[in-house]
Coordinates of C-alpha atoms and ligand atoms in Angstrom, one line a residue:
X1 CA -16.0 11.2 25.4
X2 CA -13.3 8.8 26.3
X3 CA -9.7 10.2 26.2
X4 CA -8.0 9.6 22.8
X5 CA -5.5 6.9 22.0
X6 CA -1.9 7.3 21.5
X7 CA 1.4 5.1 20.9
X8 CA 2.9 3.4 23.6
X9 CA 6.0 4.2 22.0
X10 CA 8.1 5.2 19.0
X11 CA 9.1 1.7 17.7
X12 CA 5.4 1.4 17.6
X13 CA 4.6 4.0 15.8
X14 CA 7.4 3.2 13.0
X15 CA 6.5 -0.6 13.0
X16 CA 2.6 0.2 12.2
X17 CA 3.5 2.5 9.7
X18 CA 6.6 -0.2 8.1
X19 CA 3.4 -2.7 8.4
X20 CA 1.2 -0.1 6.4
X21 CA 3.8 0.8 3.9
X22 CA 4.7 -3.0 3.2
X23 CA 2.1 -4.7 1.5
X24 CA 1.4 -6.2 -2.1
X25 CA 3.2 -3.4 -3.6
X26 CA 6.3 -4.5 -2.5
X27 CA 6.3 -8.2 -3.0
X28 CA 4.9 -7.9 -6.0
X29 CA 4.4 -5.0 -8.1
X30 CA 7.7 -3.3 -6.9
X31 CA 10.6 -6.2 -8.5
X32 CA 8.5 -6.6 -11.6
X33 CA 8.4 -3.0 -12.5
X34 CA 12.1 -3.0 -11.6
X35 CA 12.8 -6.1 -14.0
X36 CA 11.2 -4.5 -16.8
X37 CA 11.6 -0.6 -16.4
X38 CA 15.5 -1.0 -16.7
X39 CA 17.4 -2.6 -13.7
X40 CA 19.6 -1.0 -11.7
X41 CA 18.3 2.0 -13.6
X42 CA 15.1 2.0 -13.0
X43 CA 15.6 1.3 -9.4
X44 CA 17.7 5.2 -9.6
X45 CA 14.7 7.0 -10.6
X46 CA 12.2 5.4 -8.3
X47 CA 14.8 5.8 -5.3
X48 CA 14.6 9.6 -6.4
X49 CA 11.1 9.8 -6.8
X50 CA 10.6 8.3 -3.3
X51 CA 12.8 10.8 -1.5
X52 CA 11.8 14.1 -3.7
X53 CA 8.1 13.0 -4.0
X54 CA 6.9 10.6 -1.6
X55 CA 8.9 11.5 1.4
X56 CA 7.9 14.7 1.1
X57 CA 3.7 13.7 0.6
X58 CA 4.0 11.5 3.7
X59 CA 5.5 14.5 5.8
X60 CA 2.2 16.9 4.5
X61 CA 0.0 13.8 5.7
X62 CA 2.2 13.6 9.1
X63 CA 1.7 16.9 10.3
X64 CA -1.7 17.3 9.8
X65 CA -2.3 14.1 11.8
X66 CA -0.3 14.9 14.6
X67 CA -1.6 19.1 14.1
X68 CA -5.3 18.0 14.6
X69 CA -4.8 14.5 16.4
X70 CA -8.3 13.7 14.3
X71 CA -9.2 11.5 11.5
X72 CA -9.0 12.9 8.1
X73 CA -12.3 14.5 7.9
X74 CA -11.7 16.1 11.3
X75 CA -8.1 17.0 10.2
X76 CA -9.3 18.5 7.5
X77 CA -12.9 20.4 8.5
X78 CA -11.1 21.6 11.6
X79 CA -7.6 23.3 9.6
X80 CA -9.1 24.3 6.1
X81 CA -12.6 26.5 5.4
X82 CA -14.8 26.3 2.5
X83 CA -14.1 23.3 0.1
X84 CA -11.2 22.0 2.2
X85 CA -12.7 20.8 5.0
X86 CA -14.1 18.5 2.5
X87 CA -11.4 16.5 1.4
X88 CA -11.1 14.7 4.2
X89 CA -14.6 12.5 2.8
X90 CA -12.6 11.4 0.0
X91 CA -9.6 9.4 2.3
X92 CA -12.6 8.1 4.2
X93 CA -14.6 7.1 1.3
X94 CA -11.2 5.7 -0.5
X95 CA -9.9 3.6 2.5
X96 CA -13.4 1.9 2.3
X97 CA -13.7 1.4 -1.2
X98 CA -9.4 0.0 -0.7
X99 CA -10.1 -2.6 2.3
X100 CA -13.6 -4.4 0.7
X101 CA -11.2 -5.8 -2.1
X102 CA -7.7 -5.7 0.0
X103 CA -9.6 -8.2 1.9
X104 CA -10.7 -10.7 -0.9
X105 CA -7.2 -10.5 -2.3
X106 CA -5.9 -11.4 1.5
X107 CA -7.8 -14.3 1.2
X108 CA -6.3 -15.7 -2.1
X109 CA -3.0 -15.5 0.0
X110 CA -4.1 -17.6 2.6
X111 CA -6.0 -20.2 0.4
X112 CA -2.3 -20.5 -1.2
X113 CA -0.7 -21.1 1.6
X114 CA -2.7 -24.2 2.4
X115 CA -2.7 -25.4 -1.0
X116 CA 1.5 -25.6 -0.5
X117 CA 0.8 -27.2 2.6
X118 CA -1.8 -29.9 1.2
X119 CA -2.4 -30.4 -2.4
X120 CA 0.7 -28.5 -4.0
X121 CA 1.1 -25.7 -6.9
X122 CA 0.4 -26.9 -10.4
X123 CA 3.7 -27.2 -12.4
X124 CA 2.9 -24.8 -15.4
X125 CA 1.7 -21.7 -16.3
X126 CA -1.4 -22.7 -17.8
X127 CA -2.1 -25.3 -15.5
X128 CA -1.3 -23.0 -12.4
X129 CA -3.6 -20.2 -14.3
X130 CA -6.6 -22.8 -13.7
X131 CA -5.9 -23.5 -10.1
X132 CA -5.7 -19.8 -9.5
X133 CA -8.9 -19.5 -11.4
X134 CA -10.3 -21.8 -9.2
X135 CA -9.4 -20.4 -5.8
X136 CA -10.2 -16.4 -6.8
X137 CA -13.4 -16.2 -7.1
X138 CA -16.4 -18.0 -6.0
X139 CA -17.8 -19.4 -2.6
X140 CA -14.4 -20.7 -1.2
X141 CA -13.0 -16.7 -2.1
X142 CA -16.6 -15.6 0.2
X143 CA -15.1 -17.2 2.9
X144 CA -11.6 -16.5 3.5
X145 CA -12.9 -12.7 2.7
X146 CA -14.9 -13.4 5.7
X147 CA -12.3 -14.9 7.6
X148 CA -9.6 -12.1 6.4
X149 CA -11.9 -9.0 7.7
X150 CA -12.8 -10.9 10.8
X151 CA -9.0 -10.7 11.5
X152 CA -8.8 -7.6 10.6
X153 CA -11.9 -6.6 12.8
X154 CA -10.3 -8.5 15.9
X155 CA -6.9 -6.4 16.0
X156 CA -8.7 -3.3 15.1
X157 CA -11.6 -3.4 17.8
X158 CA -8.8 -4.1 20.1
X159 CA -7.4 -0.2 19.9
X160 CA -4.3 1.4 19.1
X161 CA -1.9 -0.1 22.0
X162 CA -3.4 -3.3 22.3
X163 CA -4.4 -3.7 18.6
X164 CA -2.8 -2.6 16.2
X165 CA 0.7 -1.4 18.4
X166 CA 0.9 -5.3 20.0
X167 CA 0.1 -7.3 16.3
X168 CA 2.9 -5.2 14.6
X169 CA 5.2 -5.8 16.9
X170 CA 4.8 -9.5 15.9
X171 CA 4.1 -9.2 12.5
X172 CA 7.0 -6.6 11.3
X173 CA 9.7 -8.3 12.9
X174 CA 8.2 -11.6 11.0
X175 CA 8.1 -10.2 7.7
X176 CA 11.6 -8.7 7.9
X177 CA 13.0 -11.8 9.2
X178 CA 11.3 -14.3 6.6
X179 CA 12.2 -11.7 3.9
X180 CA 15.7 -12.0 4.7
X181 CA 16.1 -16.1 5.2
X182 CA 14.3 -16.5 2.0
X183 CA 16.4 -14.4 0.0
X184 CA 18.8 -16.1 1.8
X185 CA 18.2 -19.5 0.4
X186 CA 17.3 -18.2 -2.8
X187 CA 21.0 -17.0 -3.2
X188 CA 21.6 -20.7 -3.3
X189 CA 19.5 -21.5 -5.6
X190 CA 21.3 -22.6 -9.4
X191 CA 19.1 -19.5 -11.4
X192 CA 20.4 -16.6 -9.0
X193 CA 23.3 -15.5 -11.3
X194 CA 20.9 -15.0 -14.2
X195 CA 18.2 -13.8 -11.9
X196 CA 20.2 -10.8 -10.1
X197 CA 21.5 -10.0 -14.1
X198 CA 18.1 -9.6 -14.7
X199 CA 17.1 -7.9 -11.5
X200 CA 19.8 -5.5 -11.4
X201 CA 21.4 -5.2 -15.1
X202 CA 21.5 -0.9 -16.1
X203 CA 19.8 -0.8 -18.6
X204 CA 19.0 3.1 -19.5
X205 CA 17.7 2.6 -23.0
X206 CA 14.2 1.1 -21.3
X207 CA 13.6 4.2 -19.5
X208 CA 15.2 6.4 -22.2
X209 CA 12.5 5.0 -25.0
X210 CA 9.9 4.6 -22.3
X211 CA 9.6 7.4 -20.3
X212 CA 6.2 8.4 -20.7
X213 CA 5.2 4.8 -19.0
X214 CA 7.8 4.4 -16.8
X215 CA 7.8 7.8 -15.0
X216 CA 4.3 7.5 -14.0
X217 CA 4.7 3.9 -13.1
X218 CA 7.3 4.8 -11.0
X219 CA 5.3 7.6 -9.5
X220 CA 2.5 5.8 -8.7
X221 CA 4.2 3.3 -7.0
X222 CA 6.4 5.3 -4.8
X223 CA 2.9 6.4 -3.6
X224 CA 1.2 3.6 -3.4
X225 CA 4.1 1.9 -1.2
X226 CA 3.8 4.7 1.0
X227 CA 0.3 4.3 1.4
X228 CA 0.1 7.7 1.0
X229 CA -3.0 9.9 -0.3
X230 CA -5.8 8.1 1.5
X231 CA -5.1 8.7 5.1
X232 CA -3.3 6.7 6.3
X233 CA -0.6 8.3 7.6
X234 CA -2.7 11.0 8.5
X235 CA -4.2 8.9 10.9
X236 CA -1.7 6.9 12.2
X237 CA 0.1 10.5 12.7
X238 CA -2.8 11.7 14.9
X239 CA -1.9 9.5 17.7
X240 CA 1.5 10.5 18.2
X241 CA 2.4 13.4 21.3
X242 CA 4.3 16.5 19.9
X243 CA 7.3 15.4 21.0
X244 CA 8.4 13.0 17.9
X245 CA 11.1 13.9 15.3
X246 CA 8.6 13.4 12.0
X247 CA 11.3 13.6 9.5
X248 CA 13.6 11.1 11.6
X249 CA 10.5 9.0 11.9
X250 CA 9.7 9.0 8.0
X251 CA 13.4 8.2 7.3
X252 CA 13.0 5.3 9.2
X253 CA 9.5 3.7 7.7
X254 CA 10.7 4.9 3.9
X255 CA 14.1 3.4 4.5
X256 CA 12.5 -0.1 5.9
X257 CA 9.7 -0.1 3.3
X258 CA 12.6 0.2 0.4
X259 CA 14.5 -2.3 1.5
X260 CA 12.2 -4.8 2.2
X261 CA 11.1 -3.9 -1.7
X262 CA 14.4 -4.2 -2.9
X263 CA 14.4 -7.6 -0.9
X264 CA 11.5 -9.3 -2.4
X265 CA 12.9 -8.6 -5.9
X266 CA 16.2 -10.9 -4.7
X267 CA 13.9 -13.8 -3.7
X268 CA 11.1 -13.5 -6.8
X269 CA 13.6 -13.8 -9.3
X270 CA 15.9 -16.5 -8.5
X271 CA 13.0 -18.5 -8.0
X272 CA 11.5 -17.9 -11.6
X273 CA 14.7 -18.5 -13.0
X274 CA 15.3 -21.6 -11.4
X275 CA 12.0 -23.3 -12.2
X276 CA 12.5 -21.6 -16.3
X277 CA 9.3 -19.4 -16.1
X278 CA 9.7 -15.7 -17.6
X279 CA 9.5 -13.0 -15.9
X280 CA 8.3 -10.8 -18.0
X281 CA 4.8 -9.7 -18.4
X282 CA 3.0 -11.0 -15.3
X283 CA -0.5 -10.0 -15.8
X284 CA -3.1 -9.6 -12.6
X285 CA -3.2 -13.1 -10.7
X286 CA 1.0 -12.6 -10.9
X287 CA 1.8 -13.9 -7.8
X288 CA -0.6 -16.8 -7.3
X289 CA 0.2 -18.1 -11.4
X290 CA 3.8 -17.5 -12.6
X291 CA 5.6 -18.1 -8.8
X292 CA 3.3 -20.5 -7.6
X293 CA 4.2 -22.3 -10.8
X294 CA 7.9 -21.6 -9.9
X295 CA 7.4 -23.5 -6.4
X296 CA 5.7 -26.6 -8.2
X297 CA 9.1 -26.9 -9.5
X298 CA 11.5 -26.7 -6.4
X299 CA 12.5 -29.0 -4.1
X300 CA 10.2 -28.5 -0.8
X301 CA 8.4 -25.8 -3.2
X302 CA 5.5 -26.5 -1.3
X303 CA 6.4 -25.9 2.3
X304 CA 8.1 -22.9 0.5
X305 CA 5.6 -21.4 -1.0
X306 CA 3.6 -22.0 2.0
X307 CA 6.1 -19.5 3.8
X308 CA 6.2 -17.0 1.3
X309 CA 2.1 -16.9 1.0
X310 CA 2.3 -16.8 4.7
X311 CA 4.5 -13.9 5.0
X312 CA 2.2 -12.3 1.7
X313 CA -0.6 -13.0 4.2
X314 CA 0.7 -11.0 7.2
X315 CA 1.9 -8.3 4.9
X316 CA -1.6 -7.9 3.9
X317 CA -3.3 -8.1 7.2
X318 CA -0.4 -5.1 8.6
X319 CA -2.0 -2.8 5.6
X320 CA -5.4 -3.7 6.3
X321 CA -5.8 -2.9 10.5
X322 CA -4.1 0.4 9.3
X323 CA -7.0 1.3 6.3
X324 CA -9.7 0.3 8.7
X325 CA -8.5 2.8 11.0
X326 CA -9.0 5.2 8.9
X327 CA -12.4 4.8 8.8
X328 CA -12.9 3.8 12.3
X329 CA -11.4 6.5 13.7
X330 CA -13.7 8.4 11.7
X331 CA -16.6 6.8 13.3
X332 CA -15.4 7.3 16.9
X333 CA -14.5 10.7 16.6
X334 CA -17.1 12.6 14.8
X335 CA -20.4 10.1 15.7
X336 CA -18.8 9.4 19.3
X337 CA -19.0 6.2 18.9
X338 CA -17.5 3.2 20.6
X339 CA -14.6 1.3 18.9
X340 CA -15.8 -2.0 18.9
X341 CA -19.0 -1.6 17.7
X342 CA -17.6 0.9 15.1
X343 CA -15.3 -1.4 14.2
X344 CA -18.1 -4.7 13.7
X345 CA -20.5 -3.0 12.2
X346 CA -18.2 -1.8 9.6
X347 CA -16.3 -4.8 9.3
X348 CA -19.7 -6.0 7.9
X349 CA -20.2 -2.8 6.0
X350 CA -16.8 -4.1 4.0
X351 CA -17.8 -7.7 3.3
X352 CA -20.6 -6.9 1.5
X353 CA -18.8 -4.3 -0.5
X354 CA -16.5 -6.5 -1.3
X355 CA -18.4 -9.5 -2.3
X356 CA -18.8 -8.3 -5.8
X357 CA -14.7 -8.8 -6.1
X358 CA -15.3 -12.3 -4.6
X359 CA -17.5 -13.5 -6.9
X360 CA -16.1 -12.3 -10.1
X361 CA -12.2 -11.4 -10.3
X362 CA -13.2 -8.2 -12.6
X363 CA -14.2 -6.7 -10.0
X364 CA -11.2 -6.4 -8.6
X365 CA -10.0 -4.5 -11.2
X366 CA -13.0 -2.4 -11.4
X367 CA -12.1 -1.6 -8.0
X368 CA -8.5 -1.3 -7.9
X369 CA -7.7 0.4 -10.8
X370 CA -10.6 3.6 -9.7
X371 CA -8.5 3.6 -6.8
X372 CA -5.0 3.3 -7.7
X373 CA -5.4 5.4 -10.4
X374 CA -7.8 8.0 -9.6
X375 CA -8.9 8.2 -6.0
X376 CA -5.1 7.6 -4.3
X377 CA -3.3 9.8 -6.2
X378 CA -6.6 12.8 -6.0
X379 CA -6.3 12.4 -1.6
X380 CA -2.3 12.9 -2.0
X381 CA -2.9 15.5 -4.9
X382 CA -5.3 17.9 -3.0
X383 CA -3.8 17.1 0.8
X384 CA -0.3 18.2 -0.7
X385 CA -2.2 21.6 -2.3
X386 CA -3.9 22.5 0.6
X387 CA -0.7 22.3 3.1
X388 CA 2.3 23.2 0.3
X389 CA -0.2 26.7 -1.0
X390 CA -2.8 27.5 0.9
X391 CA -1.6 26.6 4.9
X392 CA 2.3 26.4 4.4
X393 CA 3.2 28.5 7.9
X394 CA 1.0 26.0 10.0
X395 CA 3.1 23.0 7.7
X396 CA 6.7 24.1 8.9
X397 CA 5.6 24.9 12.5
X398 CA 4.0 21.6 13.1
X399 CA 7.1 19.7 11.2
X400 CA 9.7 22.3 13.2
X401 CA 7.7 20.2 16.9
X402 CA 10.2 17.6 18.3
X403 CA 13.4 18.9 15.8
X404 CA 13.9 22.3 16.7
X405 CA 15.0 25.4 14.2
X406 CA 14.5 23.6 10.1
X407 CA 16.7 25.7 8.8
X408 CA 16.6 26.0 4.7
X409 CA 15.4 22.4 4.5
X410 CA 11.9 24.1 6.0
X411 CA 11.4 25.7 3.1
X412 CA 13.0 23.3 0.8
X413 CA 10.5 20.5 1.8
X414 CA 7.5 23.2 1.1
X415 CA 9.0 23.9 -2.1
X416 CA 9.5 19.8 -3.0
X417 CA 5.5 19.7 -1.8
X418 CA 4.5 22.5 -3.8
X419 CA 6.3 22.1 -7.3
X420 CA 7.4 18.5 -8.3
X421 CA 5.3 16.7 -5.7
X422 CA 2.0 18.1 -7.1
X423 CA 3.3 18.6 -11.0
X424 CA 4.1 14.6 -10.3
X425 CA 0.7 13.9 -9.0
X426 CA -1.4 15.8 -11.7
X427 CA 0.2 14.0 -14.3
X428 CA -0.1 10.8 -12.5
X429 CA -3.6 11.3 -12.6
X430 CA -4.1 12.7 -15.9
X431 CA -2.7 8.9 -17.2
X432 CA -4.2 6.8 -14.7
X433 CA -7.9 8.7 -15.1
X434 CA -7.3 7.7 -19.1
X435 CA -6.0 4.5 -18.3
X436 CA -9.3 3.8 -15.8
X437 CA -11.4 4.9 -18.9
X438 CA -9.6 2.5 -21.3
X439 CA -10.2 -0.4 -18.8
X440 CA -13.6 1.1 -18.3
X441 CA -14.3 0.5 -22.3
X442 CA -12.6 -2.7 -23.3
X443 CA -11.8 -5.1 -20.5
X444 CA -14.9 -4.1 -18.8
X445 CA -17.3 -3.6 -21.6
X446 CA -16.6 -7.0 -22.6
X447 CA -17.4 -8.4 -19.8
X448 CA -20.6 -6.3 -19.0
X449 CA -21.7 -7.6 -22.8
X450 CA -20.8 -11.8 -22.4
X451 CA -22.8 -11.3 -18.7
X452 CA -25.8 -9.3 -19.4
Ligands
LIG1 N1 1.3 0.3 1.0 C1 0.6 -0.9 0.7 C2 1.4 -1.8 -0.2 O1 2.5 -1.5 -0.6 C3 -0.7 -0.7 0.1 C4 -1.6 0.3 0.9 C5 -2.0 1.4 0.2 C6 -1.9 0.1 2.2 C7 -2.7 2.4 0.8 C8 -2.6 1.0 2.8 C9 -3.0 2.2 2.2 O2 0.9 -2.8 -0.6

């Protein structure tokens, strides 16, 4: 067998984990939920819940990357007995399920980047809710899923230095920079007063009267951000020597990933508010209806939007190489075999699981809420129970490599693991299984019974 891959060096590291972390989450789930959870307020409690809870879950995954230097399954099969060397399956089976619909989405971004280059946005909500009908689903959505994987396949099949290690040192750099010039011009924009009101306004009544929503919300997304609970950092952790500071590493990709959040929320709004379109309520196709509407209505909105899809674009493409790794590194260490055929063969694997989600938009949803809701949040749930109870010693050992003596904050991260990080996570599941099964029986049912 061929030696094992590592970083070239630590910049690397963080920027493929920033590029992970940095995804559709940020640019659009994260500023709406802030807009309507409460402002300034709600912005408090998901700050908390990233550095009690997620911080904390992304360490757990850390050291048993860098304890095993395997893939999940190995990770897992080679530190826990019985059941536990199990669990590694479900990150493997989730980062699968993930990339075959990551990938049609991907696509959407890059059809509407060439639609601000060529035809334009549509003006209105209802008209823009047509075009993106239009461009989701069908054969033209087929073929920029195609194209999107075979991207993703290129960087990937490349390896870790060359791949993925060269393409986010180009593509996290690009992100950061666009994020900032855009929220840069949209500071000039005349709706950026009212926007940043909106944005950034305390309001703790919403989260008072809403908890039961909010919290969860705000759970789930500091996870989801993180791209924690399906491997990911797991993997991306088993490349690393024993060297590296993890916590000072973390620090660094949760900080980045936060701000860049933050960021998006400073562009997004003043560019609804300009163009009069309401925040509030989105609804699925978000981005591609209610903004690309906005753009319609801005000078150069076009060549705008174009930029902002484009940076949506490489966002997507910096999660992607990292959920493919997952499962390629799977493939090369357990089957022995090579990384670019593992890599094509399931590249092709992926496009036909996706296609479902290509052809009809529901099954997006079908997809992405199983995952978000249940499968994410089980991977975190059961990796942070098997390091926080059942191999806590072999935890703070690995963590203490590259820092030196932990002192109390050794056993104050176990503790944050094994209380609120998991009492967080079951009830996070317990509302997004129930929510799954609501979708499951309406949205879906209906559909199932107008098809069939
Ligand atoms: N963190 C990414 C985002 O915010 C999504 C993601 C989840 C990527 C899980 C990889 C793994 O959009």
């Amino acid at each position: 067998m061929e030696q094992r891959e590592s970083w070239a060096t630590r910049t690397g590291f963080i920027l493929a984990a920033v590029g992970s972390a940095v995804g559709l989450g940020n640019i659009w789930r994260f500023p709406f939920q802030v807009g309507e959870g409460g402002g300034s307020t709600f912005l408090f409690v998901y700050l908390l819940f990233i550095a009690l809870v997620g911080f904390p879950a992304m360490l757990v995954e850390f050291v048993v990357g860098r304890r095993t230097n395997r893939n999940p399954v190995g990770a897992l099969s080679e530190l826990g007995q019985g059941l536990w060397q199990k669990v590694g399956w479900l990150f493997v089976a989730t980062g699968f399920l993930i990339l075959s619909y990551y990938s049609v989405v991907a696509g959407w971004t890059i059809r509407y980047v060439l639609i601000g280059l060529q035809d334009g946005y549509v003006g209105n909500v209802a008209g823009a809710n047509e075009q993106f009908g239009s461009v989701a689903s069908g054969l033209d959505a087929v073929l920029l899923h195609a194209i999107f994987m075979a991207a993703v396949i290129g960087i990937v099949a490349l390896g870790i230095q060359k791949g993925i290690e060269f393409s986010v040192k180009l593509m996290v750099p690009a992100i950061i920079a666009i994020t900032i010039g855009l929220a840069a011009y949209a500071f000039t924009l005349d709706g950026a007063g009212e926007a940043y009101a909106y944005y950034l306004s305390p309001d703790i009544s919403v989260i008072v009267n809403e908890f039961t929503s909010v919290l969860p919300g705000a759970a789930g997304q500091a996870f989801f951000t993180l791209s924690l609970g399906m491997g990911v950092m797991i993997t991306y952790a088993s490349y690393l020597d024993e060297d590296r500071n993890l916590v000072e590493d973390g620090l660094a990709i949760v900080g980045l990933d936060t701000l860049i959040a933050f960021t998006v929320g400073l562009i997004v709004f003043p560019i609804l508010f300009t163009a009069g379109i309401d925040p509030g309520d989105p609804g699925a196709g978000a981005i591609f209806v209610s903004l690309a509407a906005a753009f319609a209505e801005l000078p150069f909105g076009g060549i705008i939007g174009a930029v902002f899809f484009a940076t949506v674009a490489i966002a997507a493409l910096s999660s992607a190489i990292s959920i493919m790794e997952v499962v390629v590194s799977y493939l090369i260490d357990e089957w022995d075999v090579g990384r670019v055929p593992a890599t094509v063969v399931l590249g092709v694997g992926l496009f036909i699981v996706g296609l479902p989600a290509a052809l009809d938009i529901i099954f997006v949803d079908v997809y992405d809420l199983f995952v978000n809701n249940v499968l994410l949040v089980l991977g975190a749930l059961l990796v942070s129970i098997f390091v926080g109870w059942i191999v806590p010693e072999l935890g703070r050992s690995e963590l203490r490599k590259g820092i030196g003596d932990l002192g109390i904050w050794g056993t104050g991260w176990i503790w944050l693991v094994r209380i609120p990080v998991i009492i967080t996570l079951l009830v996070t599941i317990a509302l997004g299984a129930m929510g799954y099964y609501d979708f499951l029986t309406t949205d879906f049912a209906d559909w199932l019974n107008e098809t069939l």
